[in-house]
């Protein structure tokens, strides 16, 4: 080894020892008679010290020629620092250099390799190998490593077996777009990269591997954002001879283990919430329950406290729904105008916003012209409002207005400081609809995927054609308003799986062509089974307190799905296209 210690290792108990360190130059401070050099590696920083009259002239001359990010080897004696630095682990010591050697010089980096850098995201992605030298990024990847290690520890202790599944598979029509790979040996035919190992893990259950898991790469050709990448990692799991409660208990145990081992946090009770409840009171199938602010209907299926006052905005709407923001009655007109502009944004699409201030001297609203004190008092009772609160109200069609109000609720949660990333609230959402209807395509789609089982008590509804009432035997795990995992009990009988394909519009021939291998497998003794997949990158970003998953992936893509460092994707050479029997029509 070129080095005797790392740059994060030396302490006061090493004083007097002769050591050899290697690393990158973080910074140099030349004070004439003294030179200090901060030497960095992935373990930390150690200060090197050279002094006129005590260090060799050769070492001093070389030290003055060094630049940022030079790779060097330094030999010397560990001494106690006079001016200690409590911001770094090695801050009690420094190394008095006797010899220094340049292992490799470096060009001036295009941005500062510091915790707080001057490099924008595009520049840092182009030089990602330099960005990875920064402590925050390095710590993010260390966190990812720790989470992976603890996942494997928990599942290994629970008798799961890690099994790799193929990366070159068959394209399927359901779900997101596939990435496809041409086959040179089978001209005109293509593999697909897996969106998940769904059918393979079910086949493993048929094979008798009753507890499977895999930290697996998945690929989806979809539009990107901060928490999406075209390639991502799942903690993919499946179990046999189980019911929904067994799955929830097993993987609630995993998430408890991870929070305790990685964050040192006991997450406490993990409540269950039905999909219907989540949509009615939060307008989202992944509600953030760090704060309450649930929806209150002033007009809808169960209530009507707005009609008969000739206010067309409410009269023309099927639903009038709002939230009560505790302690926000002093919001100014300017602040409320900002909120109105917020909900009118095209991404949200509300036409306007009604407010009611609950103040010590009474109720004041933007609709005082139509609703008097007695009507507003009824609203306040419905909201359980108290003096000091602010009621914010939207109107429109039920599902649409709930989605709009969800965005407003989250915005108010942020404004009121109720969404602390270090306050973790975990819960399950269960009883999703099995199917959703597309008006555009005039057919039913699987809300999760075609292999999700209906609730046993709802199978007769499915056979009777009451498809909108059928609930899925499915579940999602939500942390702070982010879906980190989801799964279902699977269909394991050929007859029910064939019925599901028929409901989804597959002909018998299409179902056999796409999934015949799975239907055939079900005829050879398939056990009842179910599973769950966690979004591993997303889980890591939550543990790290970040909204973006990119810093937890060593070499991520940008919003256009490009790796700007290696300039990928890129055109193929004409000879390659010819060999693959592909013609590019651009």
Coordinates of C-alpha atoms in Angstrom, one line a residue:
X1 CA 0.0 0.0 0.0
X2 CA 1.2 3.5 -0.8
X3 CA -0.4 4.9 2.4
X4 CA -0.2 3.8 6.0
X5 CA -3.4 5.6 7.0
X6 CA -6.4 7.3 5.4
X7 CA -7.1 11.1 5.7
X8 CA -9.9 10.6 8.1
X9 CA -8.1 8.2 10.5
X10 CA -5.4 10.1 12.5
X11 CA -6.1 11.2 16.1
X12 CA -4.1 12.4 19.1
X13 CA -3.1 8.8 19.9
X14 CA -1.2 8.8 16.7
X15 CA 1.1 11.7 17.7
X16 CA 4.7 10.9 17.2
X17 CA 4.1 8.2 14.5
X18 CA 5.7 8.4 11.1
X19 CA 2.9 8.1 8.5
X20 CA 2.4 8.1 4.7
X21 CA -0.8 9.7 3.4
X22 CA -2.2 9.9 -0.2
X23 CA -5.0 11.9 -1.6
X24 CA -6.2 15.0 -3.5
X25 CA -5.2 18.6 -2.7
X26 CA -8.3 20.3 -1.3
X27 CA -6.6 23.7 -0.7
X28 CA -3.3 25.3 0.1
X29 CA -2.5 28.2 2.4
X30 CA 0.9 29.8 2.0
X31 CA 1.8 32.2 4.7
X32 CA 5.4 32.7 3.7
X33 CA 7.2 30.9 6.5
X34 CA 4.5 28.3 6.9
X35 CA 2.5 26.3 4.3
X36 CA -0.6 24.3 5.1
X37 CA -2.1 21.8 2.7
X38 CA -5.5 20.1 3.2
X39 CA -5.3 16.6 1.8
X40 CA -8.5 14.8 1.0
X41 CA -9.7 11.3 0.3
X42 CA -13.1 9.7 0.8
X43 CA -12.5 9.2 4.5
X44 CA -11.9 12.9 5.3
X45 CA -9.3 15.6 5.4
X46 CA -5.9 15.8 7.1
X47 CA -3.9 19.0 7.4
X48 CA -0.2 18.8 6.2
X49 CA 2.3 21.4 7.5
X50 CA 5.6 22.6 6.1
X51 CA 7.8 25.2 7.8
X52 CA 10.7 27.2 6.5
X53 CA 14.0 26.1 8.1
X54 CA 12.5 22.8 9.3
X55 CA 11.1 21.2 6.1
X56 CA 13.4 20.5 3.2
X57 CA 13.8 23.2 0.6
X58 CA 12.8 20.6 -2.0
X59 CA 9.5 19.8 -0.2
X60 CA 8.8 23.5 0.2
X61 CA 9.4 24.3 -3.4
X62 CA 7.2 21.4 -4.5
X63 CA 4.4 22.3 -2.1
X64 CA 4.3 25.8 -3.6
X65 CA 3.9 24.3 -7.1
X66 CA 0.9 22.2 -6.1
X67 CA -2.6 23.0 -7.4
X68 CA -6.2 22.0 -6.4
X69 CA -6.9 18.3 -7.1
X70 CA -3.3 17.2 -7.6
X71 CA -2.9 13.6 -6.4
X72 CA 0.0 13.5 -4.0
X73 CA 1.8 11.2 -1.5
X74 CA 3.1 12.8 1.7
X75 CA 5.3 11.4 4.4
X76 CA 5.8 12.9 7.8
X77 CA 5.3 12.8 11.6
X78 CA 1.9 13.3 13.3
X79 CA 2.0 16.3 15.7
X80 CA -0.7 17.9 17.9
X81 CA -2.2 21.1 16.3
X82 CA -1.9 24.3 18.2
X83 CA -5.0 25.7 16.6
X84 CA -7.5 22.8 16.7
X85 CA -10.3 22.5 14.2
X86 CA -13.5 21.0 15.7
X87 CA -15.2 20.9 12.3
X88 CA -13.2 17.9 11.0
X89 CA -12.5 14.6 12.7
X90 CA -8.8 15.0 12.3
X91 CA -8.8 18.5 13.7
X92 CA -6.7 17.8 16.7
X93 CA -3.6 16.8 14.7
X94 CA -1.6 17.6 11.6
X95 CA 1.3 15.9 9.7
X96 CA 4.7 17.7 9.7
X97 CA 5.8 16.8 6.2
X98 CA 9.3 15.5 5.5
X99 CA 8.7 14.3 1.9
X100 CA 6.0 15.0 -0.6
X101 CA 5.6 13.5 -4.1
X102 CA 3.2 14.3 -6.9
X103 CA 1.6 11.1 -8.1
X104 CA -0.4 13.0 -10.8
X105 CA -1.0 16.7 -11.5
X106 CA -4.4 18.0 -12.3
X107 CA -6.0 20.6 -14.5
X108 CA -7.9 23.4 -12.7
X109 CA -11.4 21.9 -12.1
X110 CA -14.3 23.6 -13.8
X111 CA -16.0 24.2 -10.5
X112 CA -15.1 24.3 -6.8
X113 CA -14.9 20.8 -5.2
X114 CA -16.4 22.0 -1.9
X115 CA -19.5 21.2 0.1
X116 CA -21.0 24.4 -1.3
X117 CA -19.9 24.5 -4.9
X118 CA -20.2 27.2 -7.6
X119 CA -21.0 24.5 -10.2
X120 CA -24.6 24.4 -11.6
X121 CA -26.3 21.0 -12.0
X122 CA -25.6 20.7 -15.8
X123 CA -21.9 21.4 -15.3
X124 CA -21.6 19.0 -12.3
X125 CA -23.4 16.3 -14.3
X126 CA -20.9 16.7 -17.2
X127 CA -18.0 16.3 -14.8
X128 CA -19.8 13.8 -12.5
X129 CA -16.5 12.1 -11.6
X130 CA -15.4 15.4 -10.0
X131 CA -18.8 16.0 -8.4
X132 CA -18.5 12.6 -6.7
X133 CA -15.4 13.9 -4.8
X134 CA -17.6 16.4 -2.9
X135 CA -18.5 15.3 0.6
X136 CA -22.4 15.7 0.3
X137 CA -22.5 13.5 -2.8
X138 CA -20.0 11.0 -1.2
X139 CA -22.2 10.8 1.9
X140 CA -25.3 10.3 -0.1
X141 CA -23.7 7.2 -1.8
X142 CA -22.5 6.0 1.6
X143 CA -26.1 6.3 2.9
X144 CA -27.2 4.3 -0.2
X145 CA -24.6 1.6 0.7
X146 CA -25.8 1.5 4.3
X147 CA -29.5 1.1 3.3
X148 CA -28.7 -1.7 0.9
X149 CA -26.6 -3.5 3.6
X150 CA -29.5 -3.3 6.1
X151 CA -32.1 -4.4 3.5
X152 CA -30.0 -7.5 2.9
X153 CA -29.5 -8.1 6.6
X154 CA -33.2 -8.0 7.4
X155 CA -34.3 -10.1 4.5
X156 CA -31.6 -12.7 5.0
X157 CA -32.6 -13.0 8.6
X158 CA -36.2 -13.6 7.4
X159 CA -35.1 -16.5 5.1
X160 CA -35.4 -14.6 1.8
X161 CA -33.1 -15.7 -1.1
X162 CA -31.7 -13.1 -3.5
X163 CA -32.2 -14.3 -7.0
X164 CA -31.2 -12.4 -10.2
X165 CA -33.8 -12.3 -13.0
X166 CA -33.1 -11.6 -16.7
X167 CA -32.5 -8.1 -18.1
X168 CA -33.4 -8.9 -21.7
X169 CA -37.0 -9.9 -21.7
X170 CA -40.3 -9.7 -23.7
X171 CA -42.1 -6.4 -24.3
X172 CA -45.6 -6.1 -22.8
X173 CA -48.3 -3.7 -23.7
X174 CA -49.4 -2.7 -20.2
X175 CA -47.7 0.0 -18.0
X176 CA -45.1 2.6 -19.1
X177 CA -43.2 2.5 -22.3
X178 CA -40.5 -0.2 -22.6
X179 CA -36.9 0.5 -23.6
X180 CA -36.3 -2.0 -26.5
X181 CA -33.1 -3.7 -27.6
X182 CA -32.7 -5.1 -31.2
X183 CA -31.5 -8.7 -31.6
X184 CA -28.8 -9.2 -34.2
X185 CA -29.3 -12.9 -34.3
X186 CA -33.1 -12.5 -34.7
X187 CA -33.4 -9.7 -37.3
X188 CA -36.6 -7.6 -36.9
X189 CA -37.2 -8.8 -33.3
X190 CA -36.5 -7.0 -30.1
X191 CA -35.9 -7.6 -26.4
X192 CA -37.3 -5.2 -23.8
X193 CA -35.6 -4.0 -20.7
X194 CA -37.7 -4.9 -17.6
X195 CA -40.0 -2.3 -16.0
X196 CA -40.0 -4.7 -13.1
X197 CA -39.3 -8.5 -12.6
X198 CA -43.0 -9.0 -12.1
X199 CA -43.6 -12.2 -14.0
X200 CA -40.3 -13.7 -13.1
X201 CA -40.8 -13.4 -9.4
X202 CA -44.2 -15.0 -9.8
X203 CA -42.5 -17.9 -11.7
X204 CA -40.1 -18.2 -8.8
X205 CA -43.0 -18.7 -6.5
X206 CA -44.3 -21.4 -8.8
X207 CA -40.8 -22.9 -8.6
X208 CA -41.0 -23.1 -4.9
X209 CA -38.7 -20.3 -3.9
X210 CA -41.2 -19.1 -1.3
X211 CA -39.2 -16.0 -0.2
X212 CA -37.4 -14.1 -2.9
X213 CA -35.8 -10.6 -3.1
X214 CA -33.6 -8.7 -5.4
X215 CA -32.0 -5.2 -5.5
X216 CA -32.8 -4.9 -9.2
X217 CA -32.4 -2.4 -12.0
X218 CA -35.7 -1.5 -13.7
X219 CA -36.2 0.6 -16.8
X220 CA -39.1 2.8 -17.9
X221 CA -39.2 5.1 -20.9
X222 CA -41.2 7.9 -19.3
X223 CA -41.0 11.7 -18.8
X224 CA -38.6 12.6 -16.0
X225 CA -38.6 14.7 -12.9
X226 CA -36.6 15.0 -9.7
X227 CA -37.7 11.7 -8.3
X228 CA -37.7 9.7 -11.6
X229 CA -34.9 8.3 -13.7
X230 CA -35.1 6.1 -16.8
X231 CA -33.2 3.4 -14.9
X232 CA -33.8 3.0 -11.2
X233 CA -33.4 0.4 -8.5
X234 CA -36.1 -1.5 -6.7
X235 CA -36.1 -3.7 -3.6
X236 CA -38.2 -6.4 -5.2
X237 CA -39.8 -9.0 -2.9
X238 CA -42.2 -11.9 -3.2
X239 CA -43.6 -14.4 -0.7
X240 CA -45.7 -17.6 -1.0
X241 CA -48.6 -19.0 1.1
X242 CA -49.4 -15.5 2.4
X243 CA -52.3 -13.1 2.7
X244 CA -52.2 -9.3 2.6
X245 CA -51.7 -9.0 6.4
X246 CA -48.6 -11.2 6.2
X247 CA -47.0 -8.9 3.5
X248 CA -47.9 -5.8 5.5
X249 CA -46.4 -7.1 8.7
X250 CA -43.2 -8.4 7.0
X251 CA -42.4 -5.2 5.1
X252 CA -43.6 -2.9 7.9
X253 CA -40.9 -4.7 9.8
X254 CA -38.3 -3.9 7.1
X255 CA -39.1 -0.2 7.1
X256 CA -38.9 -0.1 10.9
X257 CA -35.6 -1.9 10.7
X258 CA -34.2 0.6 8.2
X259 CA -35.4 3.7 10.1
X260 CA -33.9 2.3 13.3
X261 CA -30.6 1.2 11.9
X262 CA -30.0 3.9 9.3
X263 CA -31.6 6.9 11.1
X264 CA -31.8 5.8 14.7
X265 CA -35.6 6.6 14.6
X266 CA -38.4 4.5 16.0
X267 CA -41.3 5.3 13.7
X268 CA -44.0 4.2 16.1
X269 CA -47.4 3.0 14.9
X270 CA -47.8 2.6 11.1
X271 CA -51.5 3.3 10.5
X272 CA -53.7 1.9 7.7
X273 CA -55.8 4.2 5.5
X274 CA -58.1 3.1 2.7
X275 CA -57.8 4.5 -0.8
X276 CA -61.4 5.9 -0.5
X277 CA -60.5 7.7 2.7
X278 CA -57.3 9.1 1.3
X279 CA -59.0 10.5 -1.8
X280 CA -62.0 11.9 0.1
X281 CA -60.1 13.7 2.8
X282 CA -56.7 14.4 1.2
X283 CA -57.3 14.2 -2.6
X284 CA -54.2 12.0 -3.0
X285 CA -53.5 8.3 -2.8
X286 CA -50.2 9.2 -1.0
X287 CA -51.3 11.8 1.5
X288 CA -48.7 13.6 3.7
X289 CA -49.9 12.9 7.3
X290 CA -47.2 15.0 9.0
X291 CA -50.1 17.5 9.4
X292 CA -53.8 17.2 9.4
X293 CA -55.7 19.9 7.4
X294 CA -58.1 17.3 6.0
X295 CA -60.8 18.2 3.5
X296 CA -64.2 19.4 4.6
X297 CA -67.2 19.2 2.2
X298 CA -69.5 22.2 2.3
X299 CA -71.3 20.7 -0.7
X300 CA -71.2 17.2 -2.0
X301 CA -72.7 13.8 -1.5
X302 CA -73.2 14.2 2.2
X303 CA -73.6 18.0 2.8
X304 CA -74.9 21.2 1.2
X305 CA -74.2 24.4 3.1
X306 CA -73.8 26.7 0.1
X307 CA -77.0 26.5 -2.1
X308 CA -79.8 28.9 -2.2
X309 CA -77.7 32.1 -2.1
X310 CA -77.5 32.8 -5.9
X311 CA -73.7 32.4 -5.9
X312 CA -73.1 30.8 -9.3
X313 CA -69.5 29.7 -8.6
X314 CA -70.9 27.3 -5.9
X315 CA -74.3 26.6 -7.5
X316 CA -72.7 25.4 -10.7
X317 CA -70.3 23.1 -8.9
X318 CA -71.0 19.5 -7.8
X319 CA -68.6 19.9 -4.9
X320 CA -67.4 22.8 -2.6
X321 CA -64.5 21.6 -0.5
X322 CA -62.0 23.4 1.7
X323 CA -59.3 23.1 4.3
X324 CA -58.8 24.9 7.6
X325 CA -55.3 26.4 8.1
X326 CA -54.7 26.8 11.8
X327 CA -53.2 30.1 12.9
X328 CA -53.3 31.7 9.4
X329 CA -56.2 34.2 9.9
X330 CA -53.7 37.1 9.6
X331 CA -52.9 36.3 6.0
X332 CA -52.9 39.5 4.1
X333 CA -54.8 40.1 0.9
X334 CA -51.5 40.0 -1.0
X335 CA -50.7 36.5 0.5
X336 CA -54.2 35.3 -0.4
X337 CA -53.8 36.7 -4.0
X338 CA -50.6 34.7 -4.2
X339 CA -52.5 31.6 -3.2
X340 CA -55.2 32.3 -5.8
X341 CA -52.5 32.6 -8.5
X342 CA -51.0 29.4 -7.2
X343 CA -54.2 27.4 -7.7
X344 CA -54.9 29.0 -11.0
X345 CA -51.6 27.8 -12.5
X346 CA -52.2 25.5 -15.5
X347 CA -50.7 22.5 -13.6
X348 CA -53.5 22.9 -11.0
X349 CA -56.3 24.4 -13.0
X350 CA -58.6 25.9 -10.4
X351 CA -60.7 28.9 -11.5
X352 CA -60.4 30.8 -8.2
X353 CA -60.2 30.6 -4.4
X354 CA -62.6 31.6 -1.7
X355 CA -61.4 32.4 1.8
X356 CA -62.9 32.9 5.3
X357 CA -60.9 34.5 8.1
X358 CA -62.0 33.4 11.6
X359 CA -61.0 36.4 13.7
X360 CA -61.7 37.2 17.3
X361 CA -64.3 39.8 16.2
X362 CA -66.1 37.4 13.8
X363 CA -65.9 35.8 10.4
X364 CA -64.9 37.7 7.3
X365 CA -64.9 36.2 3.8
X366 CA -64.5 37.0 0.1
X367 CA -68.2 36.1 -0.4
X368 CA -69.7 38.3 2.3
X369 CA -72.0 39.7 -0.4
X370 CA -73.7 36.3 -0.7
X371 CA -73.3 34.6 2.7
X372 CA -74.1 36.2 6.0
X373 CA -72.8 35.6 9.5
X374 CA -75.1 32.7 10.2
X375 CA -74.1 30.8 7.0
X376 CA -70.4 31.4 7.7
X377 CA -70.8 30.2 11.2
X378 CA -72.2 26.9 9.9
X379 CA -69.1 26.7 7.7
X380 CA -66.8 27.3 10.6
X381 CA -68.6 24.6 12.6
X382 CA -68.1 22.1 9.7
X383 CA -64.4 23.0 9.6
X384 CA -64.1 23.0 13.4
X385 CA -62.5 26.4 13.0
X386 CA -61.4 28.6 15.9
X387 CA -60.4 32.2 16.1
X388 CA -57.1 32.6 14.4
X389 CA -57.8 30.1 11.6
X390 CA -58.1 30.6 7.8
X391 CA -60.5 28.6 5.7
X392 CA -59.6 28.1 2.0
X393 CA -62.3 26.8 -0.3
X394 CA -62.4 25.5 -3.9
X395 CA -65.3 24.4 -6.0
X396 CA -65.8 22.1 -9.1
X397 CA -66.2 18.5 -10.0
X398 CA -65.5 16.0 -7.2
X399 CA -62.3 14.2 -8.3
X400 CA -60.8 17.3 -10.0
X401 CA -61.4 19.7 -7.2
X402 CA -59.9 17.3 -4.6
X403 CA -56.7 17.0 -6.7
X404 CA -56.5 20.8 -6.8
X405 CA -57.1 21.1 -3.1
X406 CA -54.4 18.5 -2.4
X407 CA -51.9 20.9 -4.1
X408 CA -53.1 23.8 -2.0
X409 CA -53.0 21.7 1.1
X410 CA -49.4 20.7 0.5
X411 CA -48.5 24.4 -0.3
X412 CA -50.0 25.5 3.0
X413 CA -48.3 22.7 4.8
X414 CA -45.0 24.0 3.5
X415 CA -45.8 27.7 4.2
X416 CA -46.8 26.9 7.8
X417 CA -43.6 24.9 8.4
X418 CA -45.5 21.6 8.8
X419 CA -43.4 19.5 6.4
X420 CA -40.2 19.1 8.2
X421 CA -38.1 16.5 6.2
X422 CA -36.7 15.1 9.5
X423 CA -40.2 14.4 10.9
X424 CA -41.1 11.0 9.4
X425 CA -44.7 9.8 9.2
X426 CA -45.2 6.3 7.6
X427 CA -48.6 4.7 6.7
X428 CA -50.2 2.2 4.5
X429 CA -52.8 2.9 1.8
X430 CA -54.9 -0.1 1.1
X431 CA -58.0 -1.2 -0.9
X432 CA -57.2 0.5 -4.2
X433 CA -59.6 0.1 -7.1
X434 CA -58.6 -2.9 -9.2
X435 CA -59.5 -1.1 -12.5
X436 CA -59.7 2.4 -13.9
X437 CA -61.7 3.3 -17.0
X438 CA -60.2 5.3 -19.9
X439 CA -62.8 7.5 -21.7
X440 CA -60.3 8.1 -24.5
X441 CA -59.7 4.4 -25.2
X442 CA -63.2 3.3 -24.1
X443 CA -61.8 0.4 -22.0
X444 CA -60.7 -0.6 -18.6
X445 CA -57.0 -0.6 -17.4
X446 CA -55.4 -2.3 -14.4
X447 CA -54.7 0.4 -11.8
X448 CA -51.5 -1.5 -10.7
X449 CA -50.8 -4.3 -13.2
X450 CA -52.8 -7.2 -14.7
X451 CA -51.5 -9.7 -12.2
X452 CA -53.1 -8.0 -9.1
X453 CA -55.8 -10.0 -7.4
X454 CA -59.2 -8.6 -6.6
X455 CA -60.3 -8.7 -3.0
X456 CA -61.7 -12.2 -2.5
X457 CA -65.1 -10.7 -1.5
X458 CA -65.2 -8.7 -4.7
X459 CA -64.5 -11.4 -7.2
X460 CA -68.3 -11.9 -7.7
X461 CA -68.6 -8.2 -8.5
X462 CA -66.0 -8.7 -11.2
X463 CA -67.8 -11.7 -12.7
X464 CA -71.0 -9.7 -12.6
X465 CA -69.5 -6.9 -14.6
X466 CA -69.6 -4.3 -11.8
X467 CA -66.0 -3.4 -12.5
X468 CA -65.9 0.0 -11.0
X469 CA -66.7 -1.4 -7.6
X470 CA -64.0 -4.1 -7.5
X471 CA -61.2 -3.4 -5.0
X472 CA -57.6 -4.6 -5.5
X473 CA -55.8 -6.7 -3.0
X474 CA -53.1 -4.0 -3.2
X475 CA -51.2 -1.7 -0.8
X476 CA -48.8 1.2 -0.9
X477 CA -46.4 2.3 1.8
X478 CA -46.2 6.1 2.0
X479 CA -43.5 8.2 3.8
X480 CA -44.1 11.9 4.2
X481 CA -46.4 12.0 1.2
X482 CA -44.1 10.0 -1.1
X483 CA -45.0 6.5 -2.2
X484 CA -41.9 4.5 -1.4
X485 CA -43.3 1.0 -2.0
X486 CA -46.3 -0.8 -3.4
X487 CA -47.5 -4.3 -4.2
X488 CA -50.3 -6.7 -4.1
X489 CA -51.5 -10.2 -3.6
X490 CA -51.3 -11.8 -7.0
X491 CA -53.7 -13.8 -9.1
X492 CA -52.4 -17.4 -9.0
X493 CA -55.2 -19.3 -10.8
X494 CA -55.3 -19.6 -14.6
X495 CA -59.1 -19.1 -14.7
X496 CA -59.1 -15.8 -12.8
X497 CA -56.0 -14.6 -14.6
X498 CA -57.7 -15.3 -18.0
X499 CA -60.8 -13.4 -16.8
X500 CA -58.6 -10.4 -15.9
X501 CA -57.0 -10.4 -19.3
X502 CA -60.5 -10.6 -20.9
X503 CA -61.7 -7.6 -18.8
X504 CA -58.6 -5.6 -20.0
X505 CA -59.6 -6.3 -23.6
X506 CA -57.1 -9.0 -24.5
X507 CA -58.3 -11.7 -26.9
X508 CA -57.5 -15.2 -25.9
X509 CA -54.9 -15.3 -28.7
X510 CA -53.3 -12.0 -27.5
X511 CA -53.2 -13.2 -23.8
X512 CA -51.5 -16.4 -24.9
X513 CA -49.0 -14.6 -27.1
X514 CA -48.1 -12.2 -24.4
X515 CA -48.4 -14.2 -21.2
X516 CA -48.9 -17.8 -22.2
X517 CA -45.8 -18.9 -20.3
X518 CA -47.4 -17.6 -17.0
X519 CA -50.8 -19.1 -17.7
X520 CA -49.1 -22.4 -18.5
X521 CA -47.1 -22.2 -15.2
X522 CA -50.3 -21.7 -13.2
X523 CA -51.4 -25.1 -14.4
X524 CA -48.5 -26.8 -12.6
X525 CA -49.4 -26.0 -9.0
X526 CA -49.0 -22.3 -8.4
X527 CA -49.1 -21.3 -4.7
X528 CA -51.0 -18.3 -3.3
X529 CA -48.4 -15.5 -3.4
X530 CA -47.9 -11.7 -3.1
X531 CA -45.2 -9.2 -2.8
X532 CA -44.0 -5.6 -2.8
X533 CA -41.3 -3.5 -4.3
X534 CA -39.7 -0.5 -2.7
X535 CA -38.3 2.4 -4.7
X536 CA -34.7 2.1 -3.4
X537 CA -33.4 5.4 -4.8
X538 CA -36.5 7.2 -3.5
X539 CA -36.1 5.6 -0.1
X540 CA -32.5 6.7 0.1
X541 CA -33.4 10.3 -0.8
X542 CA -36.0 10.4 2.0
X543 CA -33.5 9.1 4.5
X544 CA -31.1 11.8 3.2
X545 CA -33.8 14.6 3.5
X546 CA -33.7 15.4 -0.2
X547 CA -36.5 15.7 -2.8
X548 CA -34.2 14.5 -5.6
X549 CA -33.0 11.0 -6.1
X550 CA -30.1 12.1 -8.4
X551 CA -27.5 12.6 -5.7
X552 CA -28.1 9.0 -4.5
X553 CA -27.2 7.6 -7.9
X554 CA -23.6 7.5 -8.9
X555 CA -24.1 8.4 -12.6
X556 CA -27.7 9.8 -13.1
X557 CA -29.4 11.1 -16.2
X558 CA -30.7 14.6 -16.6
X559 CA -34.3 15.7 -17.2
X560 CA -34.0 14.8 -20.9
X561 CA -32.8 11.3 -20.1
X562 CA -29.3 12.1 -21.2
X563 CA -26.0 11.2 -19.6
X564 CA -24.1 14.4 -20.5
X565 CA -20.9 13.0 -19.1
X566 CA -20.6 10.2 -21.7
X567 CA -23.0 11.9 -24.2
X568 CA -25.6 9.1 -24.2
X569 CA -27.8 8.3 -26.0
X570 CA -25.9 8.7 -29.2
X571 CA -26.4 7.7 -32.8
X572 CA -25.1 4.3 -34.0
X573 CA -22.7 3.9 -36.8
X574 CA -24.2 3.0 -40.2
X575 CA -22.4 -0.4 -40.1
X576 CA -24.1 -1.2 -36.7
X577 CA -27.5 -0.3 -38.0
X578 CA -27.0 -2.4 -41.1
X579 CA -25.9 -5.4 -39.0
X580 CA -29.0 -5.0 -36.8
X581 CA -31.3 -4.6 -39.9
X582 CA -32.5 -1.2 -38.6
X583 CA -33.1 1.9 -40.7
X584 CA -33.2 5.2 -38.8
X585 CA -36.0 7.4 -40.0
X586 CA -35.3 10.8 -38.5

